[in-house]
Amino acid sequence: MTADGTLVAERFDREVIEPFALETCVVAAERARDTRAAAWAELLDELGEDGRDLVEVVRVGEWEAPLRIDAEHLVLAAIGSAP
């Protein structure tokens, strides 16, 4: 537990996992926009977005959740039985 009463795991999630997942998804959105224009336009139409705010596109598309789960599993596997 941290000095302010939050769990270290919650802080790690907020400060490491969340930004990592969001940034990774935004980079993927940029690549999709830049390399697959037709598919990108179709996706934006399905989401009802205009594509100007990639963070919003990621959030509306709910892309972060699966990546966060995978990232959390990888972190847990990496730390193993460390205290």
PDB file of C-alpha atoms in Angstrom:
ATOM      1  CA  MET A   1       0.000   0.000   0.000  1.00  0.00           C
ATOM      2  CA  THR A   2       1.226   3.500  -0.780  1.00  0.00           C
ATOM      3  CA  ALA A   3       1.397   6.428   1.631  1.00  0.00           C
ATOM      4  CA  ASP A   4      -1.866   7.842   0.262  1.00  0.00           C
ATOM      5  CA  GLY A   5      -3.710   4.570   0.889  1.00  0.00           C
ATOM      6  CA  THR A   6      -3.909   3.214  -2.654  1.00  0.00           C
ATOM      7  CA  LEU A   7      -2.704  -0.208  -3.609  1.00  0.00           C
ATOM      8  CA  VAL A   8       0.584  -0.393  -5.450  1.00  0.00           C
ATOM      9  CA  ALA A   9      -1.155  -2.507  -8.112  1.00  0.00           C
ATOM     10  CA  GLU A  10      -3.775   0.214  -8.669  1.00  0.00           C
ATOM     11  CA  ARG A  11      -1.058   2.827  -8.993  1.00  0.00           C
ATOM     12  CA  PHE A  12       0.888   0.622 -11.411  1.00  0.00           C
ATOM     13  CA  ASP A  13      -2.255   0.102 -13.480  1.00  0.00           C
ATOM     14  CA  ARG A  14      -3.014   3.829 -13.562  1.00  0.00           C
ATOM     15  CA  GLU A  15       0.551   5.010 -14.202  1.00  0.00           C
ATOM     16  CA  VAL A  16       1.920   2.235 -16.428  1.00  0.00           C
ATOM     17  CA  ILE A  17      -0.682  -0.094 -17.939  1.00  0.00           C
ATOM     18  CA  GLU A  18      -3.326   2.519 -18.834  1.00  0.00           C
ATOM     19  CA  PRO A  19      -0.942   4.924 -20.628  1.00  0.00           C
ATOM     20  CA  PHE A  20       0.832   2.029 -22.363  1.00  0.00           C
ATOM     21  CA  ALA A  21      -2.426   0.572 -23.685  1.00  0.00           C
ATOM     22  CA  LEU A  22      -3.758   3.942 -24.816  1.00  0.00           C
ATOM     23  CA  GLU A  23      -0.531   4.981 -26.565  1.00  0.00           C
ATOM     24  CA  THR A  24      -0.183   1.590 -28.264  1.00  0.00           C
ATOM     25  CA  CYS A  25      -3.751   1.793 -29.557  1.00  0.00           C
ATOM     26  CA  VAL A  26      -3.267   5.373 -30.772  1.00  0.00           C
ATOM     27  CA  VAL A  27      -0.129   4.310 -32.670  1.00  0.00           C
ATOM     28  CA  ALA A  28      -2.106   1.439 -34.222  1.00  0.00           C
ATOM     29  CA  ALA A  29      -4.868   3.883 -35.184  1.00  0.00           C
ATOM     30  CA  GLU A  30      -2.311   6.211 -36.796  1.00  0.00           C
ATOM     31  CA  ARG A  31      -0.866   3.334 -38.803  1.00  0.00           C
ATOM     32  CA  ALA A  32      -4.310   2.142 -39.891  1.00  0.00           C
ATOM     33  CA  ARG A  33      -5.273   5.669 -40.910  1.00  0.00           C
ATOM     34  CA  ASP A  34      -2.045   6.148 -42.862  1.00  0.00           C
ATOM     35  CA  THR A  35      -1.842   2.738 -44.570  1.00  0.00           C
ATOM     36  CA  ARG A  36      -5.429   1.509 -44.966  1.00  0.00           C
ATOM     37  CA  ALA A  37      -7.505   4.532 -45.889  1.00  0.00           C
ATOM     38  CA  ALA A  38     -10.583   2.631 -47.102  1.00  0.00           C
ATOM     39  CA  ALA A  39     -10.728   0.352 -44.060  1.00  0.00           C
ATOM     40  CA  TRP A  40     -10.097   3.355 -41.794  1.00  0.00           C
ATOM     41  CA  ALA A  41     -12.966   5.295 -43.355  1.00  0.00           C
ATOM     42  CA  GLU A  42     -15.265   2.284 -42.953  1.00  0.00           C
ATOM     43  CA  LEU A  43     -14.266   1.902 -39.309  1.00  0.00           C
ATOM     44  CA  LEU A  44     -14.898   5.577 -38.590  1.00  0.00           C
ATOM     45  CA  ASP A  45     -18.306   5.282 -40.216  1.00  0.00           C
ATOM     46  CA  GLU A  46     -19.161   2.253 -38.050  1.00  0.00           C
ATOM     47  CA  LEU A  47     -18.031   4.073 -34.904  1.00  0.00           C
ATOM     48  CA  GLY A  48     -19.739   7.337 -35.829  1.00  0.00           C
ATOM     49  CA  GLU A  49     -16.465   9.223 -35.480  1.00  0.00           C
ATOM     50  CA  ASP A  50     -14.755  11.727 -37.752  1.00  0.00           C
ATOM     51  CA  GLY A  51     -11.216  10.569 -36.912  1.00  0.00           C
ATOM     52  CA  ARG A  52      -9.828  13.905 -35.750  1.00  0.00           C
ATOM     53  CA  ASP A  53      -9.374  12.691 -32.167  1.00  0.00           C
ATOM     54  CA  LEU A  54      -7.584   9.340 -32.238  1.00  0.00           C
ATOM     55  CA  VAL A  55      -7.852   8.904 -28.473  1.00  0.00           C
ATOM     56  CA  GLU A  56     -11.624   9.182 -28.791  1.00  0.00           C
ATOM     57  CA  VAL A  57     -11.654   6.703 -31.687  1.00  0.00           C
ATOM     58  CA  VAL A  58      -9.698   4.244 -29.528  1.00  0.00           C
ATOM     59  CA  ARG A  59     -12.066   4.726 -26.593  1.00  0.00           C
ATOM     60  CA  VAL A  60     -15.257   4.469 -28.669  1.00  0.00           C
ATOM     61  CA  GLY A  61     -13.886   1.358 -30.367  1.00  0.00           C
ATOM     62  CA  GLU A  62     -13.027  -0.082 -26.932  1.00  0.00           C
ATOM     63  CA  TRP A  63      -9.620  -1.177 -28.197  1.00  0.00           C
ATOM     64  CA  GLU A  64      -7.819  -0.655 -24.897  1.00  0.00           C
ATOM     65  CA  ALA A  65      -9.513  -3.332 -22.795  1.00  0.00           C
ATOM     66  CA  PRO A  66      -8.124  -6.431 -24.544  1.00  0.00           C
ATOM     67  CA  LEU A  67      -4.640  -4.919 -24.686  1.00  0.00           C
ATOM     68  CA  ARG A  68      -4.770  -3.967 -21.004  1.00  0.00           C
ATOM     69  CA  ILE A  69      -5.715  -7.532 -20.087  1.00  0.00           C
ATOM     70  CA  ASP A  70      -2.814  -8.932 -22.118  1.00  0.00           C
ATOM     71  CA  ALA A  71      -0.397  -6.375 -20.655  1.00  0.00           C
ATOM     72  CA  GLU A  72      -1.508  -7.198 -17.117  1.00  0.00           C
ATOM     73  CA  HIS A  73      -0.985 -10.917 -17.767  1.00  0.00           C
ATOM     74  CA  LEU A  74       2.481 -10.276 -19.186  1.00  0.00           C
ATOM     75  CA  VAL A  75       3.447  -8.163 -16.179  1.00  0.00           C
ATOM     76  CA  LEU A  76       2.183 -10.809 -13.764  1.00  0.00           C
ATOM     77  CA  ALA A  77       4.094 -13.509 -15.642  1.00  0.00           C
ATOM     78  CA  ALA A  78       7.238 -11.371 -15.640  1.00  0.00           C
ATOM     79  CA  ILE A  79       7.199 -10.693 -11.912  1.00  0.00           C
ATOM     80  CA  GLY A  80       6.305 -14.275 -11.111  1.00  0.00           C
ATOM     81  CA  SER A  81       6.610 -14.906  -7.414  1.00  0.00           C
ATOM     82  CA  ALA A  82       8.522 -11.714  -6.600  1.00  0.00           C
ATOM     83  CA  PRO A  83       7.371 -10.116  -3.351  1.00  0.00           C
TER      84      PRO A  83
END
